Short mmCIF file of C-alpha atoms in Angstrom, two decimals:
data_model
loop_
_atom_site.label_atom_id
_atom_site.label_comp_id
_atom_site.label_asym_id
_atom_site.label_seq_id
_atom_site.Cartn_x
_atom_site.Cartn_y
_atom_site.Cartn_z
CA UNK P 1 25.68 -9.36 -12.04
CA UNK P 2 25.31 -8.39 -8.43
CA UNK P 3 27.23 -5.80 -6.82
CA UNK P 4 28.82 -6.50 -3.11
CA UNK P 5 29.85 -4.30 0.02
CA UNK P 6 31.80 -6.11 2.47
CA UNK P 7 32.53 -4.11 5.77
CA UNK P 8 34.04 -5.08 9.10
CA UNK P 9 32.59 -3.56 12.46
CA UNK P 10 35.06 -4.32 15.13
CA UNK P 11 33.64 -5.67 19.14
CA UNK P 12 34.43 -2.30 21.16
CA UNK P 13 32.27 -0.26 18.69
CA UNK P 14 29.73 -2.98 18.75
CA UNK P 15 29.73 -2.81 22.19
CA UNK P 16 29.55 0.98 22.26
CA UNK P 17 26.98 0.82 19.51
CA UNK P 18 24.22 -1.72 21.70
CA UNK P 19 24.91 1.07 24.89
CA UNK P 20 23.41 3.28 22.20
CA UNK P 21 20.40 1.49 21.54
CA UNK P 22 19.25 1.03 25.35
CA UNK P 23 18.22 4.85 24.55
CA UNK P 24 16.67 4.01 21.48
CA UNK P 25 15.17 0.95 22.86
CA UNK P 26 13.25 2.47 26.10
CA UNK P 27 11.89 5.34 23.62
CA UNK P 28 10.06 2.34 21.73
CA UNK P 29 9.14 0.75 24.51
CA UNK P 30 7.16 3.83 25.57
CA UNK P 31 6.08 4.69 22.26
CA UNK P 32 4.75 0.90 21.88
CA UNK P 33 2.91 1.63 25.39
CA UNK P 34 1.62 4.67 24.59
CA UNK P 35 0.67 2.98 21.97
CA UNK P 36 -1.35 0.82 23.00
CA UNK P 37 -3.37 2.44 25.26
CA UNK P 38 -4.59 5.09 22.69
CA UNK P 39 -5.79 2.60 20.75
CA UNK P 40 -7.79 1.05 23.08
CA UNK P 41 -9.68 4.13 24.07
CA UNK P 42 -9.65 5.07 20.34
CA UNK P 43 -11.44 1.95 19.97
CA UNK P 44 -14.02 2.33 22.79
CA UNK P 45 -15.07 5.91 21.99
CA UNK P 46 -15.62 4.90 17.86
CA UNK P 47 -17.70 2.31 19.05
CA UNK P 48 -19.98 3.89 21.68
CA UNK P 49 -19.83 6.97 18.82
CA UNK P 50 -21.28 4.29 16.35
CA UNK P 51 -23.45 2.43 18.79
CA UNK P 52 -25.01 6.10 19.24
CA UNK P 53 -25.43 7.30 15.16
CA UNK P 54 -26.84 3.33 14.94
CA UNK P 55 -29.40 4.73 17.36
CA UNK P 56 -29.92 8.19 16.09
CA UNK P 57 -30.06 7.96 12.37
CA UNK P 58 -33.36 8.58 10.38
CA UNK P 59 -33.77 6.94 6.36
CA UNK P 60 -34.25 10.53 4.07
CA UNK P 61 -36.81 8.78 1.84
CA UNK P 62 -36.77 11.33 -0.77
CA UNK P 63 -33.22 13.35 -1.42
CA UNK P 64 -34.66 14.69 -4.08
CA UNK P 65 -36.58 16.61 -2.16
CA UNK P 66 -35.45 19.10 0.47
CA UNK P 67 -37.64 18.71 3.70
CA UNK P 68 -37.04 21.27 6.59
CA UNK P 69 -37.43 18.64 8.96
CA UNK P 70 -34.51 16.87 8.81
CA UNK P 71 -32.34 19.76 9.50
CA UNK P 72 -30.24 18.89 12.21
CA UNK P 73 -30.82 14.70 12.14
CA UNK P 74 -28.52 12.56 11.56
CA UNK P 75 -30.02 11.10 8.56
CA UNK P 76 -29.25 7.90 6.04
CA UNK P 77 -30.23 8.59 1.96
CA UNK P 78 -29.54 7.18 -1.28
CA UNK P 79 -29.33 9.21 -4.60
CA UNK P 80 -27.38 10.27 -7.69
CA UNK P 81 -24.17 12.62 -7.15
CA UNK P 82 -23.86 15.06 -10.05
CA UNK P 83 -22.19 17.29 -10.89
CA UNK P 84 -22.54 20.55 -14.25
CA UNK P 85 -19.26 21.91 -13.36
CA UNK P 86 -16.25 21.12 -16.32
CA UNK P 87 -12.91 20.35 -15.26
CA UNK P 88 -10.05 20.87 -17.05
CA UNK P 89 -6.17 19.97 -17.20
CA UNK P 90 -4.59 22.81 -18.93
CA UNK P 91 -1.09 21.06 -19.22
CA UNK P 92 -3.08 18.69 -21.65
CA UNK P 93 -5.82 21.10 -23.02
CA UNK P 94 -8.35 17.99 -21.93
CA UNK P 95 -11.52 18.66 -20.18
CA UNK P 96 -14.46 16.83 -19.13
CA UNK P 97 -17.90 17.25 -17.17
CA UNK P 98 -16.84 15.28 -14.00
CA UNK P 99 -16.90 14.69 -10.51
CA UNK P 100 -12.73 14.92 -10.56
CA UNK P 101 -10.07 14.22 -12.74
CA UNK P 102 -6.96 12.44 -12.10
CA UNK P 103 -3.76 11.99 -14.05
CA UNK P 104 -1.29 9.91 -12.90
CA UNK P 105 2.58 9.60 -14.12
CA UNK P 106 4.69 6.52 -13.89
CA UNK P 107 8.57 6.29 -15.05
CA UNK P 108 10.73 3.48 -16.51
CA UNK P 109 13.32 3.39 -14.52
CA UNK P 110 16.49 1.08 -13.27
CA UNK P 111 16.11 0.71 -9.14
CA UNK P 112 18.29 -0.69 -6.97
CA UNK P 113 17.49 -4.14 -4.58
CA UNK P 114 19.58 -3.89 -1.14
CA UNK P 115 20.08 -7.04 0.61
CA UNK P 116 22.18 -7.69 4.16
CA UNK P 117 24.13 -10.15 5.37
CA UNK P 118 25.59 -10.29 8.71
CA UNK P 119 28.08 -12.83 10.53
CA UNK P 120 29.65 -12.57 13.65
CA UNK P 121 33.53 -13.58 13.83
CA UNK P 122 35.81 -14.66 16.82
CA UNK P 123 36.80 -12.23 18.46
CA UNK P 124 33.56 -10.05 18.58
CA UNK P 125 33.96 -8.95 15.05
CA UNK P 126 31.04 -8.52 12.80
CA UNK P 127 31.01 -9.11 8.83
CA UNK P 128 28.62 -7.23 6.96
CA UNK P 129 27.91 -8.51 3.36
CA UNK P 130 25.45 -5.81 1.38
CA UNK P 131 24.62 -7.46 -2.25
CA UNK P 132 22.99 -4.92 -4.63
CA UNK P 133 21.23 -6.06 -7.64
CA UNK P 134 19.30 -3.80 -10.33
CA UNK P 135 16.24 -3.85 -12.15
CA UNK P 136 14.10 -2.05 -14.56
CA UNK P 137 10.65 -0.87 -13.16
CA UNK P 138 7.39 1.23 -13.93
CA UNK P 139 7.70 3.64 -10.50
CA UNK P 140 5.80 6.30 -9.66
CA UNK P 141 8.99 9.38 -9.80
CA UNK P 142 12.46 9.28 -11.32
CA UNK P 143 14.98 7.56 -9.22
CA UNK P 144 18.23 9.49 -8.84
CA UNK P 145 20.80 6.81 -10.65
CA UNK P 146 23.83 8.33 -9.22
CA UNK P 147 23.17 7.38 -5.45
CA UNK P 148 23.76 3.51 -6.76
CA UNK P 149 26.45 1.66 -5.25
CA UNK P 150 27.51 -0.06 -7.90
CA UNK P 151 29.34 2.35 -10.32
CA UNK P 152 28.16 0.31 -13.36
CA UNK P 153 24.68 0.88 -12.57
CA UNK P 154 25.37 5.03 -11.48
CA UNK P 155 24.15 7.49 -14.17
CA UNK P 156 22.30 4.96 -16.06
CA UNK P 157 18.79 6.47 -15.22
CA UNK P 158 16.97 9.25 -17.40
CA UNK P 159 13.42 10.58 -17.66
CA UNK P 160 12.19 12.31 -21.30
CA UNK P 161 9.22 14.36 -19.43
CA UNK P 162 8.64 15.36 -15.82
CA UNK P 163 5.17 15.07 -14.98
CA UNK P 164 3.24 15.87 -11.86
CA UNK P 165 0.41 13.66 -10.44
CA UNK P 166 -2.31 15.85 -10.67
CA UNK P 167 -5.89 15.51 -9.20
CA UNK P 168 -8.74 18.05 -9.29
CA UNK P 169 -12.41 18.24 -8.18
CA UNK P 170 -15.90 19.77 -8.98
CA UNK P 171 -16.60 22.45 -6.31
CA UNK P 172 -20.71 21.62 -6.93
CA UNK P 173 -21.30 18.40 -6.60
CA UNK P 174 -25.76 17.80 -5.71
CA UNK P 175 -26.90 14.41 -3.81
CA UNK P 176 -30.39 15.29 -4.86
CA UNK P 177 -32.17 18.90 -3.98
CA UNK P 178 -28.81 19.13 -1.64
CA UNK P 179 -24.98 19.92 -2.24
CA UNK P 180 -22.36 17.40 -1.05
CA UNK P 181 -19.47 19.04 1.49
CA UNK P 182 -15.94 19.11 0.16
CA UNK P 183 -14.99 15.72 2.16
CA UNK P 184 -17.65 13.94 1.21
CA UNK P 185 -17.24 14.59 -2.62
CA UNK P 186 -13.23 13.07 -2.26
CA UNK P 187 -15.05 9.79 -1.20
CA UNK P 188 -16.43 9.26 -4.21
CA UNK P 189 -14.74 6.53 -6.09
CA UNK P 190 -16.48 6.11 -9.63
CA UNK P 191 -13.30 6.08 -11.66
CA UNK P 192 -13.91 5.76 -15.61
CA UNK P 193 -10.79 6.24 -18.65
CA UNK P 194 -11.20 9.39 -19.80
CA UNK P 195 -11.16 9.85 -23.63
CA UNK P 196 -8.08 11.84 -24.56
CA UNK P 197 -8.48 14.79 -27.41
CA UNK P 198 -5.36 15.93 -26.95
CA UNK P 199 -4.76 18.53 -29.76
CA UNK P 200 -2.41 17.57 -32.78
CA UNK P 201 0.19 20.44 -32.19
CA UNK P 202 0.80 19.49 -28.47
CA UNK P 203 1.39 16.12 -29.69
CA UNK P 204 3.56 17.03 -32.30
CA UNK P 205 5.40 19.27 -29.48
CA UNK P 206 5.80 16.61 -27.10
CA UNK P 207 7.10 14.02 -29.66
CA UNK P 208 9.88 16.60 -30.57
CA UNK P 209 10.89 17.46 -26.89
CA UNK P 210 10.59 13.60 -26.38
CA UNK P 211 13.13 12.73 -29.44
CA UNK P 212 15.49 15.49 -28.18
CA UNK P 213 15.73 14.16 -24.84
CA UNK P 214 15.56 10.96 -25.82
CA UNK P 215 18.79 11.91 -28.44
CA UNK P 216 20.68 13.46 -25.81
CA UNK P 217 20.76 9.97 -23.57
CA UNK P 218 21.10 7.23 -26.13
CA UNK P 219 22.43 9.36 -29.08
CA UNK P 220 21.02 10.14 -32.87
CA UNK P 221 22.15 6.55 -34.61
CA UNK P 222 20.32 4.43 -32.26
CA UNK P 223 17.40 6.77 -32.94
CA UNK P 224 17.82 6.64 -36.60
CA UNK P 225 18.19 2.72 -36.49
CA UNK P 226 15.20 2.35 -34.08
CA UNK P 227 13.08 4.92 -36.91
CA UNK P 228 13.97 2.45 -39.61
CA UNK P 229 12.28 -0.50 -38.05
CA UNK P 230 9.19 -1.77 -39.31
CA UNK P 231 6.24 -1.23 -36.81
CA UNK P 232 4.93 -4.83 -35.81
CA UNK P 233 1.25 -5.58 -36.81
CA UNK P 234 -0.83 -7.76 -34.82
CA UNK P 235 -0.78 -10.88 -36.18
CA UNK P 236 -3.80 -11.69 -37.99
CA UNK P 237 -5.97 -15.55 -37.13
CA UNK P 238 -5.48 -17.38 -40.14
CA UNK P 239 -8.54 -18.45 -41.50
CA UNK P 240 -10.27 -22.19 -41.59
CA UNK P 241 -9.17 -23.93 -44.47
CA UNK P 242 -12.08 -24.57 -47.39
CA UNK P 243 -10.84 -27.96 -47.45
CA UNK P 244 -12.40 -28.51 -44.06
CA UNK P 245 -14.94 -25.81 -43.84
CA UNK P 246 -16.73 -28.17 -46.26
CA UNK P 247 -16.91 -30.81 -43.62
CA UNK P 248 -18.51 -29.16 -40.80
CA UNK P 249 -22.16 -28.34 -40.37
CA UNK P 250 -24.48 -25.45 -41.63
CA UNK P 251 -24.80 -23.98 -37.83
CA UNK P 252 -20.94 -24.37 -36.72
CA UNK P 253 -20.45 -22.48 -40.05
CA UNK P 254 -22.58 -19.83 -39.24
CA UNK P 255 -21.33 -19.22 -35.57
CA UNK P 256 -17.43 -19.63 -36.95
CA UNK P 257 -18.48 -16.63 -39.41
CA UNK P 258 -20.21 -14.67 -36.67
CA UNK P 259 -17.32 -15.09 -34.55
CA UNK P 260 -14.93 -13.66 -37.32
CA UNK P 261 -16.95 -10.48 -37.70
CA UNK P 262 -16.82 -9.29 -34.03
CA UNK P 263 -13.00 -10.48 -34.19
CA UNK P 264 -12.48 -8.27 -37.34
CA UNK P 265 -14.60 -5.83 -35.87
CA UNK P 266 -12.50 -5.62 -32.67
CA UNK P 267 -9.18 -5.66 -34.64
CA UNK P 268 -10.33 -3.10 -36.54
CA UNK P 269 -11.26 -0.38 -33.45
CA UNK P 270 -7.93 -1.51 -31.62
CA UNK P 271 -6.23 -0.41 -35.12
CA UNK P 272 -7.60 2.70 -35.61
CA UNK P 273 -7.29 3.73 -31.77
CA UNK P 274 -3.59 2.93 -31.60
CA UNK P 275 -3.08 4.60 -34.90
CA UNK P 276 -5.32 7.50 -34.78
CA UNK P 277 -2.81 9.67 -32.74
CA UNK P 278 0.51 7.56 -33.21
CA UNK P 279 3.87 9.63 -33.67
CA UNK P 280 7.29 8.84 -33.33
CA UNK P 281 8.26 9.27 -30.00
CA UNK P 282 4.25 9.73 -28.37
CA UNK P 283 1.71 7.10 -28.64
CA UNK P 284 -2.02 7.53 -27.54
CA UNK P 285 -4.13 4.42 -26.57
CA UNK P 286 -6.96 4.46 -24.67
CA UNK P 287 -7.06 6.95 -21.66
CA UNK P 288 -2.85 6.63 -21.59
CA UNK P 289 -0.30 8.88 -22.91
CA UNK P 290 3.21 7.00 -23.66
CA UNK P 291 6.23 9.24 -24.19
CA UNK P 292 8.80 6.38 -25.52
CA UNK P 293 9.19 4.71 -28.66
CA UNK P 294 7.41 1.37 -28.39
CA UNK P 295 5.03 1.12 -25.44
CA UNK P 296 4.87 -2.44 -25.70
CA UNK P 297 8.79 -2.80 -25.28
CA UNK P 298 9.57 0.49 -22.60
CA UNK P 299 13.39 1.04 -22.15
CA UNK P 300 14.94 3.68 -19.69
CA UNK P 301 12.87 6.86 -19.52
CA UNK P 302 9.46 6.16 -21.13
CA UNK P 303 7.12 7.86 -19.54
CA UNK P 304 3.42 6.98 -19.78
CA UNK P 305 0.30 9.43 -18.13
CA UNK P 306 -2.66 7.91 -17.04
CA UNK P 307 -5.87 10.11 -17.35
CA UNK P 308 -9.12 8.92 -15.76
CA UNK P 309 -12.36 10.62 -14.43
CA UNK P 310 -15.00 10.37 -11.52
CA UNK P 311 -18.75 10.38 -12.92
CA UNK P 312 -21.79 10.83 -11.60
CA UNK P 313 -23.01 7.58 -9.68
CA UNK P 314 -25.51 6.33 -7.12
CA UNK P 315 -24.33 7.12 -3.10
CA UNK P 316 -25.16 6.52 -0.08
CA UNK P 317 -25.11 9.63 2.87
CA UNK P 318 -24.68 9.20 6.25
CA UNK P 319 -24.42 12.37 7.67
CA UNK P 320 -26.41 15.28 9.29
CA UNK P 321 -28.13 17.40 7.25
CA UNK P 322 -27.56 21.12 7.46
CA UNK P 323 -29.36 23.53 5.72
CA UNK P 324 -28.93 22.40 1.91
CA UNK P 325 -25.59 20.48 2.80
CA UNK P 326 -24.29 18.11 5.30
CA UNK P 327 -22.28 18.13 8.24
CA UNK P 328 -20.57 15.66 10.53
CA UNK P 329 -22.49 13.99 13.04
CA UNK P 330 -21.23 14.48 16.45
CA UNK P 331 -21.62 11.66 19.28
CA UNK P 332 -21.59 12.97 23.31
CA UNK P 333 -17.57 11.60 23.73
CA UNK P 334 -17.27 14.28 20.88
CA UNK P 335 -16.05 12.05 18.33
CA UNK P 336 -17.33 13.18 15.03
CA UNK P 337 -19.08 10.88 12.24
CA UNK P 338 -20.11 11.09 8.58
CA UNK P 339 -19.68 8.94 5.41
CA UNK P 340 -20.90 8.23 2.11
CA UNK P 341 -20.18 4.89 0.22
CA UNK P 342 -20.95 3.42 -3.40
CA UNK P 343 -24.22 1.88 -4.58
CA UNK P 344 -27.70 1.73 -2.20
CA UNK P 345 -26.96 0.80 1.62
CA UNK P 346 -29.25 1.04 4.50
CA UNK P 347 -28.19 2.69 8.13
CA UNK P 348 -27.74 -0.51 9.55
CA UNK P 349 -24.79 -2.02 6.64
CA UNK P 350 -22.99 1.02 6.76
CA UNK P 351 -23.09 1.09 10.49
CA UNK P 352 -21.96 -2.30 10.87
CA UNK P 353 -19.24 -1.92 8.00
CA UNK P 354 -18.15 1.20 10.20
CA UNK P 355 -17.67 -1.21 13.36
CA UNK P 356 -15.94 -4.12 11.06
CA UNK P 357 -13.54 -1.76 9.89
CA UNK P 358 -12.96 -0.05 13.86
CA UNK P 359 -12.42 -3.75 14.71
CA UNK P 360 -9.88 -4.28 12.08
CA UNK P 361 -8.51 -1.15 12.83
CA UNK P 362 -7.86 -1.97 16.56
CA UNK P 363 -6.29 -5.52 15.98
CA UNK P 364 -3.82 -3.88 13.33
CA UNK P 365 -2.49 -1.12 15.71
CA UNK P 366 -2.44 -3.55 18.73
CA UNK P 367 -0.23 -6.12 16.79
CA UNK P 368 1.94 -3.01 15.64
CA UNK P 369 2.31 -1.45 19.48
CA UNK P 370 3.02 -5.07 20.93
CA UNK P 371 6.03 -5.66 18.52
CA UNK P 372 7.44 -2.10 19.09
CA UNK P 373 7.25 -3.02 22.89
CA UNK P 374 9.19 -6.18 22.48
CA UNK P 375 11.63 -4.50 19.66
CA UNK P 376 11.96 -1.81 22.69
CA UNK P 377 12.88 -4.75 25.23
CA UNK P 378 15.48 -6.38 23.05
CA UNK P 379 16.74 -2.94 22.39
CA UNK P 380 17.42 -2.49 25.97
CA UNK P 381 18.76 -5.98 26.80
CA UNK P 382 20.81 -6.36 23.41
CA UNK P 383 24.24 -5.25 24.88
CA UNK P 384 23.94 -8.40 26.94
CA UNK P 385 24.32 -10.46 23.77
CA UNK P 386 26.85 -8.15 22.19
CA UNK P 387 29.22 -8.31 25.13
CA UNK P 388 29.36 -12.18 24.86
CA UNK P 389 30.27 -12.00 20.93
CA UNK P 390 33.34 -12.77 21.70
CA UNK P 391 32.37 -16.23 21.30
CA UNK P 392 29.70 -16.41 18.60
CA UNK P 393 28.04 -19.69 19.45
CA UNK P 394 27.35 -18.55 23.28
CA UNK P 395 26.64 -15.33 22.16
CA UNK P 396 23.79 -16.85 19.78
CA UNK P 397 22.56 -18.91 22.69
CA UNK P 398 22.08 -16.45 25.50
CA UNK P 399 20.66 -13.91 22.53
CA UNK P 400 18.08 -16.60 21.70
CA UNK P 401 17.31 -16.98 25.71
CA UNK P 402 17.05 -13.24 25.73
CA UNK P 403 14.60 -12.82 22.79
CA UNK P 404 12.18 -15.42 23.82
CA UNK P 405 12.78 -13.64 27.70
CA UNK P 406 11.73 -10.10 25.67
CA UNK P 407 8.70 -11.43 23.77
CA UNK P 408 7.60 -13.07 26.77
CA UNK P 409 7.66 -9.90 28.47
CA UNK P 410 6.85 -7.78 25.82
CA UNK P 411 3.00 -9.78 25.52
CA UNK P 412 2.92 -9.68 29.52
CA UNK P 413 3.25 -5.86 29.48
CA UNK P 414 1.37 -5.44 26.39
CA UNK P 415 -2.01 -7.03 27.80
CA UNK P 416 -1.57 -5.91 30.91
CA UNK P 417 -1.67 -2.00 29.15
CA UNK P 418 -4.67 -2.89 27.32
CA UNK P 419 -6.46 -4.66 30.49
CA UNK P 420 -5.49 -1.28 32.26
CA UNK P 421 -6.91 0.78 29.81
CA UNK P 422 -10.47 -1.39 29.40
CA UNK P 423 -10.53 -1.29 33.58
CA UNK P 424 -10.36 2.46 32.57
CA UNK P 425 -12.79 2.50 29.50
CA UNK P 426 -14.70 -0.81 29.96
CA UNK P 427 -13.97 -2.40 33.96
CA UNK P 428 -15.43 -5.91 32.77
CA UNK P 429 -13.16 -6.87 29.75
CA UNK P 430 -10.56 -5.33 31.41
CA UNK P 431 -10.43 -7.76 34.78
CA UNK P 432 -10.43 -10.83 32.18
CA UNK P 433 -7.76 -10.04 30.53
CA UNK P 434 -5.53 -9.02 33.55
CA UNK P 435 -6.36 -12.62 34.44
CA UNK P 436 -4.89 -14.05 31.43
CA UNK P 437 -1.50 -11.65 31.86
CA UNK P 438 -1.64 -13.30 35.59
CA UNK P 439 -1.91 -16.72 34.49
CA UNK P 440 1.25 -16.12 31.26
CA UNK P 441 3.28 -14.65 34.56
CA UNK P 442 2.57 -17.83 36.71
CA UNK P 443 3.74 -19.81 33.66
CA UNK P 444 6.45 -18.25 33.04
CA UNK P 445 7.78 -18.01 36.48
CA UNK P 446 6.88 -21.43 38.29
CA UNK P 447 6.32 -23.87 35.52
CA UNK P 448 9.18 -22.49 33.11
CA UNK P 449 11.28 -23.38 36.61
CA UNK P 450 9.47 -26.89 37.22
CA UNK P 451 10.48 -27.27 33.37
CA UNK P 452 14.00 -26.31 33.71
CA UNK P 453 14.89 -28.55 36.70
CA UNK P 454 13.38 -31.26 35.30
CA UNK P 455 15.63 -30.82 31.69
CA UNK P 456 19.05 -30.41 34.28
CA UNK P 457 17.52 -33.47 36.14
CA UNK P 458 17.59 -35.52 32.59
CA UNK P 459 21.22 -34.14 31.33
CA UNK P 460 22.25 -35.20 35.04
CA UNK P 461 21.52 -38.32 34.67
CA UNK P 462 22.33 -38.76 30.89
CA UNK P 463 25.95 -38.08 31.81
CA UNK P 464 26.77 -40.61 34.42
CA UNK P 465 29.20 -42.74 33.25
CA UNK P 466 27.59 -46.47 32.81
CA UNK P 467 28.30 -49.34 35.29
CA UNK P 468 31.00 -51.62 34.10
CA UNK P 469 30.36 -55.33 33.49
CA UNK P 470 31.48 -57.59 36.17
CA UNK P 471 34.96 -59.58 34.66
#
């Protein structure tokens, strides 16, 4: 059932509270601006950076093979990263021959859903309704329970384990006769399940500290009840009938039979992995480690670790070479470049992936800087609104008027920023789009006028009173 907050914010503090936000809202407005213009020359400089590496870059046809050179070139090569160092996690006493290893720890947990309604009353009053409602989740850290609203809810959370996310890497990692830099080798994304040994006594040592904690939370019966239920089997496919095996042909016979063997087969693996290391309170499938009691049915505080590895796989460099090693590639605006991706690319894909993404990039931040300019402007102006509140429905109006007035402005100043800053980076691009800010300004100002005196100019003559009828 969901939990409400009802709270009453009367009109001079509302009042007080908009003079408040002008301060706020001029520091987005600049921040918005600001902004904006970075990313414009952020955008320019990436590009001419990638226009020059598309121009500069030699194929290394051989990694395998050092070649003295290439030693300074900006160079584009495809080969196997390896790697002989072993890594280790010495919580787990696991360890594999890998690129990296990662564990990561998720928690069964009860989190709270926050959701706001506001309505203005007569008077300048404002009604704030907050309705909390809880759920159970897989998150990634234990959620503090006794910061809920609702008292029911409060103390209701529980971990049996604390685990860290944990992530390590090999410090020699070769791309051929050469030795990949410490930011190229975190690029690597070749992520396999890694096959847990975890030793018997660490098991047996977790399951005990697992049924302790989980003792001290939901108490000793319900873990003696829980103990004395049956563990569910997977529920076997029923054979075909003889009856009507009888009827079908020689070669759907064969295929039915073939099909049972890889089922049986499959059953039979799933079986013994779930039940090779399968205790009480710790269950081991696959690359996961569940502290709980029935993975498939979590309840408050299960805890399950995910192990996985990076191995060795096919990459692509982009970078320039130094020595045995790479280095960053860096352009004449001084931006720096270098990059390895998955699989067998060529200069020219990764180059144009590089500008894709830049492109992406740019749209993204200019959407985010043009609504933290208007959010700014309505910031500013919002005290207008809030002063009329007094009377909700004219309040609603004139804040309506003053949001479309804000967003208005908001794209006006927004483009005009960015024209200003491609006059400054790029003159051409820059003149059109001051001509489109011109021509939103002219609309805005003359036609929105021709508009509104032409609406007035219909209400006019909508309420004269109708001629009478001649008697």
């Amino acid at each position: 059932m969901a939990y409400q907050e009802v709270t009453t914010t009367g009109y001079g503090t509302r009042v007080g509270n908009s003079f408040k936000a002008i301060g706020s809202g001029f520091l987005m407005f600049v921040i918005g601006t600001a902004l904006l213009w970075w990313n414009e020359g952020r955008a320019v400089k990436t590009e001419k950076m990638l226009d020059e590496a598309g121009n500069a870059y030699v194929e290394m046809e051989n990694p395998n093979k050092k070649d003295a050179s290439l030693d300074g070139e900006l160079i584009c090569g495809s080969a196997m990263a390896t790697t002989e160092d072993s890594l280790s996690d010495a919580q787990f006493g696991i360890g594999a021959k890998a690129i990296a290893l990662r564990r990561s720890v998720e928690y069964y947990q009860w989190v709270e859903h926050e959701q706001t309604k506001r309505e203005d009353k007569l008077g300048g009053k404002e009604v704030t309704t907050t309705t909390y409602t809880y759920s159970k989740q897989w998150v990634s850290s234990p959620v503090q329970s006794s910061q809920f609203h609702d008292p029911a809810y409060q103390n209701k959370n529980t971990v049996f384990t604390t685990i860290d996310d944990a992530e390590q890497y090999a410090e020699n990692v070769s791309f051929g006769a050469y030795k990949l830099p410490e930011s190229l080798i975190h690029r690597i994304s070749s992520r396999e399940a890694m096959d847990l040994t975890i030793a018997e006594d660490l098991l047996k040592q977790f399951d005990k500290s697992t049924q302790a904690a989980y003792e001290r939370f939901y108490g000793v019966q319900k873990s003696i009840q829980q103990a004395s239920q049956p563990v569910q089997q997977p529920a076997q496919q029923s054979a075909i009938p003889d009856s009507i095996r009888a009827l079908l042909p020689d070669s759907v016979k064969a295929k039915l039979d073939s099909l049972q063997a890889v089922s049986d087969s499959i059953n039979k693996q799933m079986a013994n992995a779930e039940n090779k290391k399968d205790l009480a309170y710790i269950h081991q499938a696959g690359n996961v480690l569940y502290f709980g009691r029935v993975p498939g049915a979590p309840e408050v505080g299960d805890v399950r670790v995910t192990f996985e590895k990076v191995v060795p796989a096919k990459v692509t460099v982009m970078a320039v070479v130094d020595g045995d090693t790479f280095k960053p590639y860096k352009a004449k605006n001084g931006k720096r470049f270098q990059t390895l991706v998955m699989g067998k690319k060529s200069g020219d894909e990764i180059i144009d992936a590089e500008k894709e993404a830049n492109n992406m990039i740019l749209w993204a931040l200019r959407i985010i800087g043009i609504m933290i300019v208007i959010g700014g402007l309505k910031g500013i102006f919002g005290f207008l609104e809030t002063i009329l509140k007094v009377v909700p429905f004219v309040a609603n109006i004139f804040g309506w008027g003053v949001g479309i007035v804000c967003t208005v402005i908001g794209i006006v100043w927004s483009l005009i920023v960015i024209a200003l800053a491609w006059l400054f980076y790029r003159p051409l691009l820059g003149i059109g789009l001051l001509v489109l800010a011109g021509f939103l300004v002219w609309v805005f100002a003359f036609k929105g006028k021709d508009k509104l005196k032409e609406l007035a100019a219909k209400n006019s003559k909508n309420t004269q009173p109708a001629p009478q009828a001649a008697e």
